[in-house]
Structure formats: C-alpha cells, structure tokens
C-alpha cells in the first residue's frame, strides 16, 4: 500500500519541486537583470548580486530535493551514481553561493561601517570648525 502511494505521489512532488526551483531561478534572474539594467549596469551594486545569489541557492535547494526524492525510483546502481553526482554538484554550487553571499554581505557591512565612520568624522570636523568660530 505504501509502495503504491509512493509510486503515485512522489513523482508529482519531484516535478513540483523541480518546477518551483526553475521558477525561482528564472523569475529572480529576470527581476535582478531588470533592476541591474535600470541602474545603468552598475557592477558595484552588491544588493542585486546578493539577492540573485540567494535566489539561485534557494532554487538549487528545491532542485536538490527533487533529485533526492528521485533516488526512490533508481533502477540500478548506475542510476544511483548519476543522481549522486548531480547531488554533489548541486551541493557544491549551493555551498559556493552561500560563501559568496556571506562574503558579499560582509563586504557590504564593512562598507556601510566605513561610510558611517566617514560620516562621523565629517560631523566631528564640522563641530570642531563651528566651535572655533
């Protein structure tokens, strides 16, 4: 009974996960490209880059879930090795994207802190110059 249920339901879940992953990647890629183009193709905008990397990571996670579920229907060892290879590649991509997101967010945070320091120094200089007068 459970085996019959798995054969009926799980393939639909796999397709749904794959469609969701592709939709997330496609929709966010188009959205980020439009924002990127609207800002004059400014490569220094890390916010768009971080948003796109997060969407790619999320989309790959959905695709990875579908691949893991597809191991339930593996007919032979060759098919399992193929799925395992795909899973390894997707996990590596997700890890690299996570690393990139983290480093970009650290860069943005340090830049924000630097901007705050510059603004604070400018305030101090202005206060000192106004105190002299």
PDB file of C-alpha atoms in Angstrom:
ATOM      1  CA  UNK A   1       0.000   0.000   0.000  1.00  0.00           C
ATOM      2  CA  UNK A   2       2.746   2.483   0.951  1.00  0.00           C
ATOM      3  CA  UNK A   3       4.764   1.457  -2.099  1.00  0.00           C
ATOM      4  CA  UNK A   4       1.765   2.139  -4.345  1.00  0.00           C
ATOM      5  CA  UNK A   5       1.235   5.538  -2.674  1.00  0.00           C
ATOM      6  CA  UNK A   6       4.907   6.435  -3.184  1.00  0.00           C
ATOM      7  CA  UNK A   7       4.737   5.450  -6.862  1.00  0.00           C
ATOM      8  CA  UNK A   8       1.686   7.668  -7.374  1.00  0.00           C
ATOM      9  CA  UNK A   9       2.518  10.747  -5.319  1.00  0.00           C
ATOM     10  CA  UNK A  10       6.304  11.136  -5.201  1.00  0.00           C
ATOM     11  CA  UNK A  11       6.828  11.666  -8.973  1.00  0.00           C
ATOM     12  CA  UNK A  12       4.375  14.567  -8.826  1.00  0.00           C
ATOM     13  CA  UNK A  13       6.212  16.000  -5.822  1.00  0.00           C
ATOM     14  CA  UNK A  14       9.510  15.672  -7.717  1.00  0.00           C
ATOM     15  CA  UNK A  15       8.081  17.560 -10.705  1.00  0.00           C
ATOM     16  CA  UNK A  16       6.624  20.216  -8.410  1.00  0.00           C
ATOM     17  CA  UNK A  17       9.975  20.732  -6.650  1.00  0.00           C
ATOM     18  CA  UNK A  18      11.775  20.989  -9.992  1.00  0.00           C
ATOM     19  CA  UNK A  19       9.226  23.451 -11.373  1.00  0.00           C
ATOM     20  CA  UNK A  20       9.474  25.574  -8.216  1.00  0.00           C
ATOM     21  CA  UNK A  21      13.277  25.580  -8.411  1.00  0.00           C
ATOM     22  CA  UNK A  22      13.286  26.595 -12.068  1.00  0.00           C
ATOM     23  CA  UNK A  23      10.607  29.243 -11.450  1.00  0.00           C
ATOM     24  CA  UNK A  24      12.512  30.785  -8.530  1.00  0.00           C
ATOM     25  CA  UNK A  25      15.748  30.928 -10.516  1.00  0.00           C
ATOM     26  CA  UNK A  26      14.101  32.271 -13.685  1.00  0.00           C
ATOM     27  CA  UNK A  27      11.844  34.852 -12.019  1.00  0.00           C
ATOM     28  CA  UNK A  28      14.520  36.266  -9.739  1.00  0.00           C
ATOM     29  CA  UNK A  29      17.126  36.288 -12.514  1.00  0.00           C
ATOM     30  CA  UNK A  30      14.818  38.342 -14.722  1.00  0.00           C
ATOM     31  CA  UNK A  31      13.873  40.647 -11.840  1.00  0.00           C
ATOM     32  CA  UNK A  32      17.518  41.230 -10.902  1.00  0.00           C
ATOM     33  CA  UNK A  33      18.507  41.802 -14.528  1.00  0.00           C
ATOM     34  CA  UNK A  34      15.777  44.428 -14.925  1.00  0.00           C
ATOM     35  CA  UNK A  35      16.931  46.186 -11.733  1.00  0.00           C
ATOM     36  CA  UNK A  36      20.551  45.902 -12.884  1.00  0.00           C
ATOM     37  CA  UNK A  37      19.701  47.411 -16.286  1.00  0.00           C
ATOM     38  CA  UNK A  38      17.605  50.168 -14.679  1.00  0.00           C
ATOM     39  CA  UNK A  39      20.629  51.177 -12.604  1.00  0.00           C
ATOM     40  CA  UNK A  40      22.774  51.542 -15.696  1.00  0.00           C
ATOM     41  CA  UNK A  41      24.573  48.186 -15.417  1.00  0.00           C
ATOM     42  CA  UNK A  42      26.406  49.371 -12.304  1.00  0.00           C
ATOM     43  CA  UNK A  43      28.651  46.485 -11.231  1.00  0.00           C
ATOM     44  CA  UNK A  44      29.204  47.960  -7.783  1.00  0.00           C
ATOM     45  CA  UNK A  45      25.634  47.240  -6.644  1.00  0.00           C
ATOM     46  CA  UNK A  46      26.103  44.300  -4.283  1.00  0.00           C
ATOM     47  CA  UNK A  47      22.449  44.230  -3.191  1.00  0.00           C
ATOM     48  CA  UNK A  48      21.304  42.859  -6.558  1.00  0.00           C
ATOM     49  CA  UNK A  49      24.164  40.373  -6.574  1.00  0.00           C
ATOM     50  CA  UNK A  50      23.256  39.109  -3.091  1.00  0.00           C
ATOM     51  CA  UNK A  51      19.565  38.816  -3.981  1.00  0.00           C
ATOM     52  CA  UNK A  52      20.373  36.827  -7.118  1.00  0.00           C
ATOM     53  CA  UNK A  53      22.783  34.534  -5.272  1.00  0.00           C
ATOM     54  CA  UNK A  54      20.168  33.852  -2.586  1.00  0.00           C
ATOM     55  CA  UNK A  55      17.566  33.010  -5.222  1.00  0.00           C
ATOM     56  CA  UNK A  56      19.984  30.706  -7.033  1.00  0.00           C
ATOM     57  CA  UNK A  57      20.754  28.962  -3.759  1.00  0.00           C
ATOM     58  CA  UNK A  58      17.061  28.576  -2.931  1.00  0.00           C
ATOM     59  CA  UNK A  59      16.236  27.321  -6.427  1.00  0.00           C
ATOM     60  CA  UNK A  60      19.085  24.813  -6.297  1.00  0.00           C
ATOM     61  CA  UNK A  61      17.812  23.609  -2.928  1.00  0.00           C
ATOM     62  CA  UNK A  62      14.403  22.831  -4.449  1.00  0.00           C
ATOM     63  CA  UNK A  63      16.075  21.045  -7.359  1.00  0.00           C
ATOM     64  CA  UNK A  64      18.243  19.118  -4.916  1.00  0.00           C
ATOM     65  CA  UNK A  65      15.144  17.995  -3.017  1.00  0.00           C
ATOM     66  CA  UNK A  66      13.701  16.627  -6.241  1.00  0.00           C
ATOM     67  CA  UNK A  67      16.919  14.749  -7.002  1.00  0.00           C
ATOM     68  CA  UNK A  68      16.997  13.218  -3.533  1.00  0.00           C
ATOM     69  CA  UNK A  69      13.409  12.022  -3.905  1.00  0.00           C
ATOM     70  CA  UNK A  70      14.203  10.585  -7.340  1.00  0.00           C
ATOM     71  CA  UNK A  71      16.572   8.110  -5.668  1.00  0.00           C
ATOM     72  CA  UNK A  72      13.432   6.244  -4.564  1.00  0.00           C
ATOM     73  CA  UNK A  73      12.928   5.216  -8.186  1.00  0.00           C
ATOM     74  CA  UNK A  74      16.513   4.333  -9.070  1.00  0.00           C
ATOM     75  CA  UNK A  75      16.508   1.110 -11.092  1.00  0.00           C
ATOM     76  CA  UNK A  76      20.172   0.221 -10.775  1.00  0.00           C
ATOM     77  CA  UNK A  77      23.461   1.301  -9.246  1.00  0.00           C
ATOM     78  CA  UNK A  78      24.419   3.328 -12.335  1.00  0.00           C
ATOM     79  CA  UNK A  79      21.310   5.482 -11.913  1.00  0.00           C
ATOM     80  CA  UNK A  80      22.098   5.999  -8.213  1.00  0.00           C
ATOM     81  CA  UNK A  81      25.659   7.088  -9.082  1.00  0.00           C
ATOM     82  CA  UNK A  82      24.294   9.526 -11.660  1.00  0.00           C
ATOM     83  CA  UNK A  83      21.907  11.002  -9.104  1.00  0.00           C
ATOM     84  CA  UNK A  84      24.702  11.112  -6.508  1.00  0.00           C
ATOM     85  CA  UNK A  85      26.905  13.023  -8.973  1.00  0.00           C
ATOM     86  CA  UNK A  86      24.133  15.536  -9.620  1.00  0.00           C
ATOM     87  CA  UNK A  87      23.555  15.928  -5.877  1.00  0.00           C
ATOM     88  CA  UNK A  88      27.279  16.503  -5.248  1.00  0.00           C
ATOM     89  CA  UNK A  89      27.437  19.163  -7.981  1.00  0.00           C
ATOM     90  CA  UNK A  90      24.330  20.932  -6.677  1.00  0.00           C
ATOM     91  CA  UNK A  91      25.552  20.815  -3.075  1.00  0.00           C
ATOM     92  CA  UNK A  92      28.900  22.270  -4.192  1.00  0.00           C
ATOM     93  CA  UNK A  93      27.120  25.041  -6.111  1.00  0.00           C
ATOM     94  CA  UNK A  94      24.919  25.791  -3.111  1.00  0.00           C
ATOM     95  CA  UNK A  95      27.984  25.919  -0.843  1.00  0.00           C
ATOM     96  CA  UNK A  96      29.828  28.269  -3.221  1.00  0.00           C
ATOM     97  CA  UNK A  97      26.755  30.510  -3.470  1.00  0.00           C
ATOM     98  CA  UNK A  98      26.431  30.560   0.315  1.00  0.00           C
ATOM     99  CA  UNK A  99      30.103  31.508   0.629  1.00  0.00           C
ATOM    100  CA  UNK A 100      29.657  34.239  -1.982  1.00  0.00           C
ATOM    101  CA  UNK A 101      26.566  35.619  -0.233  1.00  0.00           C
ATOM    102  CA  UNK A 102      28.381  35.673   3.103  1.00  0.00           C
ATOM    103  CA  UNK A 103      31.461  37.407   1.702  1.00  0.00           C
ATOM    104  CA  UNK A 104      29.348  39.952  -0.208  1.00  0.00           C
ATOM    105  CA  UNK A 105      27.267  40.698   2.877  1.00  0.00           C
ATOM    106  CA  UNK A 106      30.445  41.112   4.935  1.00  0.00           C
ATOM    107  CA  UNK A 107      31.766  43.452   2.245  1.00  0.00           C
ATOM    108  CA  UNK A 108      28.523  45.452   2.286  1.00  0.00           C
ATOM    109  CA  UNK A 109      28.543  45.598   6.079  1.00  0.00           C
ATOM    110  CA  UNK A 110      32.161  46.751   6.214  1.00  0.00           C
ATOM    111  CA  UNK A 111      31.456  49.314   3.512  1.00  0.00           C
ATOM    112  CA  UNK A 112      28.434  50.509   5.464  1.00  0.00           C
ATOM    113  CA  UNK A 113      30.566  50.753   8.577  1.00  0.00           C
ATOM    114  CA  UNK A 114      33.210  52.646   6.610  1.00  0.00           C
ATOM    115  CA  UNK A 115      30.572  55.077   5.313  1.00  0.00           C
ATOM    116  CA  UNK A 116      29.340  55.572   8.863  1.00  0.00           C
ATOM    117  CA  UNK A 117      32.915  56.251  10.029  1.00  0.00           C
ATOM    118  CA  UNK A 118      33.454  58.801   7.264  1.00  0.00           C
ATOM    119  CA  UNK A 119      30.140  60.486   8.084  1.00  0.00           C
ATOM    120  CA  UNK A 120      31.039  60.529  11.781  1.00  0.00           C
ATOM    121  CA  UNK A 121      34.452  62.058  11.064  1.00  0.00           C
ATOM    122  CA  UNK A 122      32.833  64.704   8.887  1.00  0.00           C
ATOM    123  CA  UNK A 123      30.443  65.530  11.743  1.00  0.00           C
ATOM    124  CA  UNK A 124      33.355  65.812  14.184  1.00  0.00           C
ATOM    125  CA  UNK A 125      35.297  68.063  11.793  1.00  0.00           C
ATOM    126  CA  UNK A 126      32.226  70.261  11.289  1.00  0.00           C
ATOM    127  CA  UNK A 127      31.653  70.501  15.040  1.00  0.00           C
ATOM    128  CA  UNK A 128      35.286  71.435  15.658  1.00  0.00           C
ATOM    129  CA  UNK A 129      35.213  74.076  12.945  1.00  0.00           C
ATOM    130  CA  UNK A 130      31.937  75.536  14.262  1.00  0.00           C
ATOM    131  CA  UNK A 131      33.356  75.606  17.825  1.00  0.00           C
ATOM    132  CA  UNK A 132      36.356  77.626  16.619  1.00  0.00           C
ATOM    133  CA  UNK A 133      34.108  80.332  15.200  1.00  0.00           C
TER     134      UNK A 133
END
